[in-house]
XYZ file of N, CA, C and O in Angstrom:
732
model
N -5.357 -17.549 21.739
C -5.132 -16.677 20.603
C -6.155 -15.534 20.586
O -5.821 -14.437 20.169
N -7.412 -15.803 21.001
C -8.418 -14.743 21.032
C -8.013 -13.649 22.011
O -8.181 -12.465 21.737
N -7.466 -14.045 23.154
C -7.030 -13.036 24.124
C -5.896 -12.190 23.559
O -5.828 -10.986 23.816
N -5.035 -12.799 22.751
C -3.956 -12.034 22.123
C -4.524 -10.991 21.164
O -4.045 -9.850 21.124
N -5.567 -11.357 20.416
C -6.199 -10.389 19.519
C -6.786 -9.230 20.323
O -6.655 -8.061 19.934
N -7.395 -9.542 21.442
C -7.950 -8.490 22.298
C -6.856 -7.558 22.809
O -7.044 -6.341 22.869
N -5.711 -8.133 23.169
C -4.601 -7.316 23.663
C -4.119 -6.351 22.574
O -3.670 -5.243 22.861
N -4.240 -6.737 21.308
C -3.904 -5.824 20.220
C -4.762 -4.559 20.265
O -4.272 -3.452 20.049
N -6.036 -4.713 20.586
C -6.916 -3.545 20.703
C -6.596 -2.745 21.964
O -6.672 -1.515 21.961
N -6.223 -3.440 23.034
C -5.774 -2.765 24.263
C -4.556 -1.896 23.934
O -4.494 -0.718 24.307
N -3.597 -2.472 23.217
C -2.377 -1.754 22.857
C -2.685 -0.573 21.940
O -2.105 0.509 22.087
N -3.612 -0.753 20.997
C -3.995 0.337 20.117
C -4.601 1.507 20.875
O -4.272 2.671 20.619
N -5.484 1.206 21.828
C -6.062 2.266 22.653
C -4.993 2.970 23.477
O -5.013 4.198 23.613
N -4.071 2.203 24.027
C -2.995 2.796 24.818
C -2.147 3.720 23.948
O -1.768 4.819 24.372
N -1.860 3.305 22.730
C -1.089 4.125 21.799
C -1.850 5.413 21.486
O -1.278 6.513 21.509
N -3.135 5.298 21.210
C -3.969 6.483 20.943
C -3.948 7.418 22.144
O -3.755 8.633 22.003
N -4.154 6.866 23.340
C -4.153 7.677 24.564
C -2.818 8.386 24.759
O -2.787 9.575 25.092
N -1.725 7.656 24.569
C -0.393 8.232 24.796
C -0.122 9.392 23.842
O 0.369 10.444 24.252
N -0.449 9.205 22.572
C -0.219 10.272 21.597
C -1.160 11.444 21.879
O -0.754 12.606 21.831
N -2.403 11.156 22.212
C -3.351 12.227 22.552
C -2.851 13.014 23.764
O -2.881 14.250 23.770
N -2.380 12.306 24.776
C -1.912 12.965 25.998
C -0.660 13.811 25.780
O -0.492 14.844 26.424
N 0.225 13.387 24.893
C 1.475 14.126 24.690
C 1.362 15.211 23.627
O 2.202 16.104 23.584
N 0.339 15.131 22.772
C 0.232 16.103 21.679
C -1.010 16.992 21.763
O -1.048 18.038 21.120
N -2.028 16.532 22.461
C -3.289 17.258 22.480
C -4.180 16.941 21.288
O -5.294 17.454 21.187
N -3.714 16.096 20.371
C -4.533 15.692 19.231
C -5.667 14.790 19.705
O -5.518 14.068 20.689
N -6.794 14.807 18.997
C -7.941 14.000 19.398
C -8.667 13.478 18.158
O -8.407 13.928 17.033
N -9.592 12.556 18.394
C -10.425 12.030 17.324
C -11.294 13.158 16.805
O -11.721 13.996 17.581
N -11.548 13.309 15.533
C -11.249 12.378 14.449
C -9.886 12.578 13.781
O -9.504 11.778 12.944
N -9.159 13.648 14.131
C -7.836 13.854 13.548
C -6.905 12.695 13.907
O -6.142 12.211 13.073
N -6.980 12.231 15.141
C -6.183 11.110 15.638
C -7.123 9.913 15.736
O -8.077 9.932 16.519
N -6.878 8.895 14.919
C -7.818 7.771 14.838
C -7.085 6.441 14.728
O -5.922 6.383 14.317
N -7.805 5.377 15.077
C -7.270 4.024 14.998
C -7.753 3.343 13.723
O -8.946 3.364 13.413
N -6.813 2.750 12.992
C -7.137 1.993 11.781
C -7.098 0.508 12.134
O -6.094 0.026 12.669
N -8.177 -0.177 11.831
C -8.265 -1.601 12.141
C -7.170 -2.358 11.413
O -6.924 -2.088 10.241
N -6.503 -3.294 12.025
C -6.624 -3.631 13.441
C -5.579 -2.980 14.330
O -5.699 -3.007 15.540
N -4.518 -2.374 13.748
C -3.404 -2.015 14.628
C -2.559 -0.819 14.211
O -1.363 -0.801 14.465
N -3.151 0.176 13.599
C -2.391 1.369 13.223
C -3.011 2.614 13.843
O -4.210 2.649 14.118
N -2.184 3.636 14.026
C -2.647 4.930 14.502
C -2.450 5.938 13.378
O -1.371 6.006 12.778
N -3.484 6.711 13.088
C -3.460 7.678 12.003
C -3.573 9.096 12.533
O -4.260 9.333 13.528
N -2.908 10.006 11.842
C -3.133 11.435 12.029
C -3.559 11.954 10.667
O -2.836 11.781 9.677
N -4.727 12.580 10.625
C -5.253 13.122 9.367
C -5.234 12.066 8.258
O -4.796 12.322 7.143
N -5.647 10.852 8.614
C -5.786 9.728 7.681
C -4.452 9.208 7.145
O -4.412 8.479 6.159
N -3.350 9.555 7.785
C -2.026 9.052 7.405
C -1.428 8.302 8.597
O -1.544 8.739 9.739
N -0.781 7.178 8.320
C -0.228 6.346 9.386
C 0.941 7.036 10.077
O 1.887 7.477 9.430
N 0.868 7.101 11.407
C 1.991 7.649 12.173
C 2.547 6.621 13.148
O 3.620 6.835 13.706
N 1.831 5.521 13.355
C 2.315 4.497 14.281
C 1.614 3.178 13.989
O 0.531 3.146 13.399
N 2.242 2.112 14.430
C 1.658 0.792 14.257
C 2.106 -0.147 15.342
O 3.014 0.158 16.128
N 1.453 -1.289 15.375
C 1.737 -2.324 16.369
C 2.089 -3.623 15.662
O 1.580 -3.894 14.579
N 2.906 -4.410 16.321
C 3.191 -5.754 15.859
C 3.079 -6.665 17.064
O 3.714 -6.402 18.093
N 2.257 -7.680 16.963
C 2.098 -8.651 18.037
C 2.612 -9.999 17.557
O 2.270 -10.433 16.445
N 3.423 -10.625 18.373
C 3.943 -11.961 18.085
C 3.678 -12.834 19.295
O 4.020 -12.447 20.420
N 3.064 -13.973 19.069
C 2.752 -14.854 20.185
C 3.158 -16.289 19.908
O 3.256 -16.707 18.758
N 3.378 -17.030 20.989
C 3.730 -18.441 20.883
C 3.361 -19.149 22.173
O 3.467 -18.574 23.266
N 2.909 -20.378 22.036
C 2.614 -21.198 23.208
C 3.855 -21.989 23.568
O 4.550 -22.517 22.703
N 4.106 -22.049 24.872
C 5.258 -22.804 25.343
C 4.983 -23.270 26.768
O 4.637 -22.462 27.635
N 5.114 -24.556 26.998
C 4.937 -25.100 28.337
C 3.563 -24.813 28.932
O 3.449 -24.575 30.124
N 2.529 -24.809 28.107
C 1.183 -24.561 28.599
C 0.846 -23.100 28.812
O -0.227 -22.766 29.303
N 1.754 -22.210 28.451
C 1.520 -20.768 28.578
C 1.603 -20.115 27.208
O 2.349 -20.558 26.342
N 0.845 -19.043 27.046
C 0.914 -18.263 25.821
C 1.722 -17.013 26.114
O 1.408 -16.260 27.036
N 2.803 -16.826 25.380
C 3.661 -15.651 25.536
C 3.396 -14.686 24.393
O 3.304 -15.097 23.240
N 3.272 -13.407 24.728
C 2.969 -12.396 23.732
C 3.955 -11.244 23.833
O 4.213 -10.733 24.923
N 4.504 -10.853 22.690
C 5.367 -9.678 22.613
C 4.650 -8.629 21.772
O 4.054 -8.955 20.744
N 4.706 -7.381 22.219
C 4.068 -6.287 21.497
C 5.135 -5.270 21.143
O 5.869 -4.793 22.004
N 5.224 -4.944 19.875
C 6.134 -3.910 19.409
C 5.349 -2.691 18.966
O 4.355 -2.815 18.256
N 5.772 -1.518 19.411
C 5.156 -0.255 19.015
C 6.150 0.487 18.135
O 7.296 0.672 18.532
N 5.708 0.915 16.981
C 6.541 1.740 16.118
C 5.858 3.079 15.918
O 4.728 3.126 15.431
N 6.518 4.154 16.313
C 5.927 5.488 16.217
C 6.864 6.376 15.399
O 8.051 6.477 15.707
N 6.326 7.006 14.371
C 7.098 7.972 13.587
C 7.133 9.280 14.371
O 6.198 10.058 14.318
N 8.218 9.501 15.104
C 8.317 10.721 15.900
C 8.752 11.920 15.054
O 8.135 12.977 15.115
N 9.822 11.772 14.297
C 10.393 12.913 13.572
C 10.144 12.860 12.070
O 9.952 13.886 11.435
N 10.181 11.671 11.492
C 10.017 11.526 10.043
C 9.071 10.371 9.750
O 8.746 9.583 10.637
N 8.679 10.260 8.487
C 7.809 9.169 8.041
C 8.355 8.608 6.733
O 8.994 9.325 5.964
N 8.091 7.330 6.461
C 8.540 6.753 5.194
C 7.879 7.463 4.009
O 6.724 7.868 4.091
N 8.628 7.594 2.927
C 8.106 8.281 1.740
C 7.525 7.331 0.707
O 6.683 7.721 -0.078
N 7.940 6.086 0.700
C 7.496 5.147 -0.333
C 6.567 4.077 0.218
O 6.604 2.935 -0.227
N 5.722 4.428 1.159
C 4.785 3.480 1.744
C 3.586 3.290 0.811
O 3.267 4.177 0.015
N 2.902 2.153 0.907
C 1.740 1.910 0.047
C 0.486 2.671 0.515
O -0.593 2.454 -0.001
N 0.647 3.547 1.467
C -0.450 4.322 2.055
C 0.146 5.634 2.545
O 1.354 5.745 2.731
N -0.662 6.649 2.780
C -0.120 7.901 3.315
C 0.520 7.677 4.684
O 0.002 6.915 5.503
N 1.647 8.332 4.928
C 2.348 8.218 6.210
C 2.727 9.616 6.689
O 2.946 10.529 5.884
N 2.811 9.765 8.006
C 3.162 11.037 8.608
C 3.936 10.783 9.898
O 4.142 9.641 10.292
N 4.338 11.861 10.534
C 5.041 11.750 11.812
C 4.428 12.717 12.805
O 3.766 13.696 12.430
N 4.663 12.461 14.083
C 4.199 13.389 15.112
C 4.866 14.750 14.920
O 4.235 15.789 15.085
N 6.142 14.731 14.547
C 6.879 15.972 14.347
C 6.288 16.849 13.258
O 6.326 18.080 13.348
N 5.719 16.243 12.224
C 5.082 17.004 11.157
C 3.926 17.839 11.697
O 3.682 18.951 11.251
N 3.229 17.303 12.689
C 2.035 17.962 13.212
C 2.293 18.764 14.483
O 1.541 19.681 14.788
N 3.347 18.405 15.215
C 3.540 19.003 16.527
C 4.917 19.627 16.742
O 5.166 20.186 17.790
N 5.821 19.471 15.812
C 7.193 19.894 16.059
C 7.918 18.803 16.820
O 7.483 17.660 16.881
N 8.994 19.142 17.438
C 9.829 18.166 18.137
C 9.135 17.614 19.387
O 8.636 18.372 20.212
N 9.109 16.291 19.478
C 8.549 15.616 20.646
C 9.576 14.594 21.110
O 10.035 13.768 20.318
N 9.932 14.654 22.383
C 10.919 13.727 22.922
C 10.368 12.323 23.074
O 9.245 12.129 23.540
N 11.157 11.347 22.656
C 10.702 9.964 22.740
C 10.462 9.548 24.190
O 9.579 8.735 24.455
N 11.205 10.118 25.143
C 11.000 9.747 26.550
C 9.608 10.138 27.033
O 8.991 9.411 27.813
N 9.066 11.250 26.549
C 7.719 11.670 26.944
C 6.667 10.720 26.371
O 5.737 10.331 27.067
N 6.841 10.367 25.110
C 5.891 9.461 24.468
C 5.988 8.076 25.101
O 4.971 7.436 25.376
N 7.213 7.598 25.348
C 7.391 6.275 25.945
C 6.783 6.204 27.350
O 6.101 5.238 27.687
N 7.009 7.218 28.164
C 6.441 7.251 29.513
C 4.919 7.258 29.448
O 4.248 6.510 30.172
N 4.368 8.087 28.574
C 2.912 8.130 28.414
C 2.393 6.781 27.931
O 1.359 6.297 28.424
N 3.090 6.147 26.998
C 2.662 4.853 26.471
C 2.672 3.792 27.569
O 1.723 3.006 27.696
N 3.715 3.753 28.379
C 3.777 2.774 29.473
C 2.621 2.977 30.448
O 1.956 2.009 30.845
N 2.343 4.216 30.811
C 1.251 4.497 31.747
C -0.110 4.183 31.136
O -0.982 3.603 31.795
N -0.299 4.561 29.886
C -1.576 4.308 29.226
C -1.797 2.820 28.990
O -2.923 2.323 29.125
N -0.726 2.091 28.657
C -0.878 0.651 28.469
C -1.272 -0.023 29.786
O -2.154 -0.884 29.804
N -0.655 0.377 30.882
C -1.008 -0.195 32.191
C -2.476 0.081 32.516
O -3.194 -0.817 32.994
N -2.944 1.287 32.250
C -4.345 1.634 32.527
C -5.297 0.846 31.636
O -6.324 0.329 32.110
N -4.998 0.740 30.361
C -5.872 0.002 29.437
C -5.855 -1.498 29.729
O -6.890 -2.173 29.632
N -4.699 -2.030 30.081
C -4.620 -3.449 30.425
C -5.438 -3.737 31.680
O -6.113 -4.756 31.775
N -5.417 -2.811 32.628
C -6.218 -2.952 33.839
C -7.716 -2.958 33.501
O -8.480 -3.766 34.034
N -8.143 -2.076 32.609
C -9.542 -2.038 32.176
C -9.939 -3.352 31.505
O -11.009 -3.903 31.770
N -9.081 -3.872 30.650
C -9.335 -5.144 29.974
C -9.441 -6.279 30.996
O -10.366 -7.081 30.950
N -8.496 -6.320 31.923
C -8.492 -7.371 32.943
C -9.753 -7.287 33.804
O -10.361 -8.300 34.131
N -10.139 -6.075 34.166
C -11.346 -5.870 34.966
C -12.579 -6.392 34.219
O -13.449 -7.028 34.805
N -12.649 -6.148 32.937
C -13.753 -6.656 32.131
C -13.826 -8.159 32.162
O -14.907 -8.744 32.314
N -12.679 -8.808 32.049
C -12.666 -10.271 32.094
C -12.980 -10.782 33.499
O -13.601 -11.825 33.653
N -12.583 -10.046 34.524
C -12.864 -10.451 35.905
C -14.345 -10.348 36.244
O -14.850 -11.097 37.060
N -15.042 -9.399 35.612
C -16.454 -9.163 35.911
C -17.395 -9.760 34.871
O -18.591 -9.470 34.893
N -16.862 -10.542 33.954
C -17.706 -11.244 32.998
C -18.099 -10.450 31.768
O -18.832 -10.953 30.920
N -17.652 -9.201 31.640
C -18.002 -8.427 30.444
C -16.944 -8.566 29.358
O -17.137 -8.094 28.240
N -15.831 -9.225 29.683
C -14.802 -9.512 28.702
C -14.239 -8.293 28.009
O -13.829 -7.320 28.632
N -14.283 -8.321 26.712
C -13.660 -7.365 25.811
C -14.551 -6.148 25.534
O -14.142 -5.201 24.889
N -15.774 -6.125 26.047
C -16.780 -5.128 25.656
C -16.335 -3.682 25.854
O -16.499 -2.851 24.947
N -15.785 -3.340 27.004
C -15.404 -1.939 27.260
C -14.272 -1.502 26.331
O -14.293 -0.382 25.809
N -13.312 -2.377 26.111
C -12.199 -2.059 25.198
C -12.748 -1.877 23.792
O -12.417 -0.910 23.101
N -13.591 -2.793 23.355
C -14.189 -2.708 22.015
C -14.960 -1.404 21.853
O -14.817 -0.715 20.842
N -15.764 -1.050 22.812
C -16.562 0.177 22.722
C -15.673 1.412 22.605
O -15.930 2.295 21.783
N -14.634 1.474 23.415
C -13.743 2.638 23.370
C -12.919 2.665 22.081
O -12.658 3.728 21.529
N -12.523 1.497 21.595
C -11.798 1.433 20.330
C -12.695 1.940 19.202
O -12.263 2.732 18.355
N -13.944 1.494 19.179
C -14.890 1.900 18.139
C -15.088 3.415 18.116
O -15.276 4.000 17.051
N -15.055 4.060 19.287
C -15.208 5.516 19.357
C -14.058 6.250 18.687
O -14.195 7.421 18.337
N -12.933 5.584 18.521
C -11.740 6.204 17.950
C -11.397 5.647 16.568
O -10.349 5.942 16.020
N -12.296 4.841 16.000
C -12.025 4.144 14.744
C -12.041 5.080 13.552
O -12.894 5.956 13.438
N -11.098 4.852 12.659
C -11.060 5.545 11.369
C -11.915 4.769 10.373
O -11.999 3.543 10.440
N -12.549 5.481 9.464
C -13.216 4.932 8.283
C -14.542 4.215 8.547
O -15.102 3.642 7.619
N -15.057 4.218 9.797
C -16.361 3.573 10.013
C -17.411 4.284 9.176
O -17.481 5.491 9.141
N -18.201 3.493 8.473
C -19.233 4.027 7.605
C -18.731 4.417 6.226
O -19.503 4.880 5.394
N -17.444 4.221 5.974
C -16.839 4.604 4.691
C -16.513 3.383 3.838
O -16.402 2.262 4.341
N -16.308 3.638 2.558
C -15.848 2.592 1.650
C -14.409 2.238 1.987
O -13.571 3.126 2.179
N -14.142 0.947 2.094
C -12.801 0.447 2.386
C -12.513 -0.754 1.500
O -13.422 -1.377 0.961
N -11.239 -1.054 1.384
C -10.799 -2.266 0.711
C -9.900 -3.015 1.674
O -9.000 -2.439 2.281
N -10.168 -4.285 1.830
C -9.381 -5.145 2.701
C -8.639 -6.139 1.822
O -9.260 -6.913 1.086
N -7.304 -6.074 1.854
C -6.497 -7.032 1.095
C -6.431 -8.341 1.864
O -6.041 -8.365 3.031
N -6.768 -9.405 1.169
C -6.706 -10.753 1.725
C -5.873 -11.627 0.806
O -5.699 -11.299 -0.375
N -5.364 -12.758 1.312
C -4.550 -13.633 0.459
C -5.273 -14.095 -0.810
O -4.647 -14.273 -1.852
N -6.598 -14.264 -0.744
C -7.344 -14.739 -1.920
C -7.979 -13.596 -2.711
O -8.858 -13.832 -3.529
N -7.546 -12.364 -2.474
C -8.045 -11.216 -3.229
C -8.713 -10.192 -2.336
O -9.047 -10.469 -1.187
N -8.917 -8.993 -2.861
C -9.475 -7.909 -2.054
C -10.975 -8.049 -1.822
O -11.693 -8.645 -2.622
N -11.412 -7.482 -0.701
C -12.830 -7.355 -0.382
C -13.097 -5.860 -0.227
O -12.412 -5.184 0.533
N -14.095 -5.371 -0.968
C -14.433 -3.953 -0.931
C -15.860 -3.796 -0.443
O -16.735 -4.569 -0.800
N -16.058 -2.793 0.394
C -17.399 -2.512 0.901
C -17.354 -1.399 1.919
O -16.371 -0.653 2.007
N -18.399 -1.302 2.709
C -18.494 -0.271 3.734
C -18.080 -0.851 5.081
O -18.559 -1.900 5.488
N -17.143 -0.174 5.755
C -16.697 -0.579 7.090
C -17.856 -0.311 8.047
O -18.137 0.819 8.384
N -18.490 -1.379 8.474
C -19.670 -1.259 9.305
C -19.334 -1.237 10.791
O -19.856 -0.408 11.530
N -18.442 -2.135 11.246
C -18.206 -2.259 12.686
C -17.058 -3.233 12.930
O -16.482 -3.777 11.999
N -16.766 -3.446 14.216
C -15.981 -4.603 14.626
C -16.874 -5.413 15.545
O -17.675 -4.865 16.303
N -16.782 -6.723 15.444
C -17.662 -7.574 16.236
C -17.091 -7.815 17.628
O -16.052 -7.264 17.996
N -17.759 -8.648 18.403
C -17.378 -8.898 19.794
C -15.998 -9.540 19.920
O -15.396 -9.498 20.996
N -15.479 -10.113 18.832
C -14.149 -10.722 18.853
C -13.094 -9.808 18.232
O -11.932 -10.188 18.131
N -13.491 -8.606 17.781
C -12.545 -7.674 17.181
C -12.382 -7.838 15.679
O -11.563 -7.161 15.070
N -13.174 -8.721 15.088
C -13.109 -8.906 13.635
C -13.847 -7.765 12.943
O -14.839 -7.260 13.451
N -13.343 -7.375 11.777
C -13.977 -6.285 11.030
C -15.231 -6.803 10.326
O -15.249 -7.938 9.833
N -16.259 -5.986 10.309
C -17.504 -6.303 9.625
C -17.626 -5.330 8.458
O -17.660 -4.114 8.659
N -17.646 -5.875 7.250
C -17.730 -5.083 6.032
C -19.006 -5.466 5.293
O -19.274 -6.647 5.069
N -19.773 -4.471 4.917
C -20.978 -4.678 4.127
C -20.587 -4.575 2.658
O -20.210 -3.499 2.181
N -20.631 -5.688 1.950
C -20.256 -5.740 0.540
C -21.514 -5.840 -0.317
O -22.620 -6.010 0.205
N -21.347 -5.786 -1.613
C -22.464 -5.978 -2.532
C -23.074 -7.358 -2.415
O -24.227 -7.571 -2.787
N -22.313 -8.316 -1.884
C -22.797 -9.690 -1.711
C -23.267 -9.970 -0.290
O -23.563 -11.105 0.039
N -23.293 -8.951 0.555
C -23.734 -9.144 1.935
C -22.642 -8.796 2.929
O -21.579 -8.285 2.585
N -22.908 -9.107 4.169
C -22.002 -8.783 5.274
C -20.894 -9.830 5.358
O -21.152 -11.025 5.322
N -19.646 -9.326 5.464
C -18.483 -10.203 5.646
C -17.832 -9.879 6.977
O -17.652 -8.704 7.318
N -17.474 -10.905 7.726
C -16.775 -10.759 8.999
C -15.396 -11.383 8.804
O -15.288 -12.568 8.498
N -14.341 -10.551 8.989
C -12.990 -10.979 8.624
C -12.051 -10.738 9.797
O -12.051 -9.663 10.401
N -11.228 -11.737 10.110
C -10.349 -11.681 11.282
C -9.033 -10.957 11.020
O -8.462 -10.371 11.938
N -8.521 -10.990 9.795
C -7.215 -10.387 9.523
C -7.134 -9.950 8.078
O -7.703 -10.584 7.194
N -6.405 -8.870 7.848
C -6.198 -8.370 6.503
C -5.578 -6.991 6.574
O -5.390 -6.427 7.646
N -5.258 -6.431 5.423
C -4.636 -5.117 5.317
C -5.695 -4.139 4.812
O -6.148 -4.245 3.675
N -6.090 -3.189 5.662
C -7.202 -2.292 5.366
C -6.725 -0.993 4.721
O -5.770 -0.372 5.182
N -7.431 -0.594 3.664
C -7.196 0.672 2.982
C -8.515 1.393 2.856
O -9.546 0.758 2.626
N -8.484 2.720 2.983
C -9.735 3.448 2.789
C -9.955 3.665 1.303
O -9.007 3.758 0.530
N -11.212 3.707 0.904
C -11.561 3.852 -0.499
C -11.654 2.507 -1.172
O -11.355 1.463 -0.588
N -12.049 2.547 -2.423
C -12.288 1.295 -3.146
C -11.204 0.945 -4.155
O -11.247 -0.100 -4.756
N -10.233 1.806 -4.372
C -9.305 1.579 -5.483
C -7.870 1.315 -5.043
O -6.984 1.255 -5.874
N -7.626 1.141 -3.756
C -6.242 1.073 -3.296
C -5.702 -0.336 -3.095
O -4.585 -0.495 -2.669
N -6.481 -1.352 -3.359
C -5.979 -2.701 -3.077
C -5.331 -3.346 -4.245
O -5.409 -3.235 -5.337
């Protein structure tokens, strides 16, 4: 399961790379929201969904990429945008080809890290360079209530580290919003 979480960050970097390569957009305008969304100007333009299951001693993982190419939802609980809003018309075949190539390159980097004993470190470092909201006030929705504080980092396992009034919290999953009043 830990490797599946790491692959989520691999996929996020690949998505960032693909959109950057096809649009020319770059950080900080184009940023990654923990754990699995891509933002343009602080509005969601793409996301990932990972589904995994163990079967016959193997772990199978499916990754879904959703990219707002032409339009964005209007009634989302967070700001949303599309590539078309910022760049005009972009063909899905160009984005898909770039995504396939970027995912292969990022997966190779991840695999190389595990082969050489450095594991997830290179992926984590590159993801952190593209992170949205680091150093800012955020609210993380959790099943037992929201956690509000400053987005400090992601740890070696990809968990978010939030500095709250009660101290540092390390959280594996949740719905992240920027600011303190959105949860």
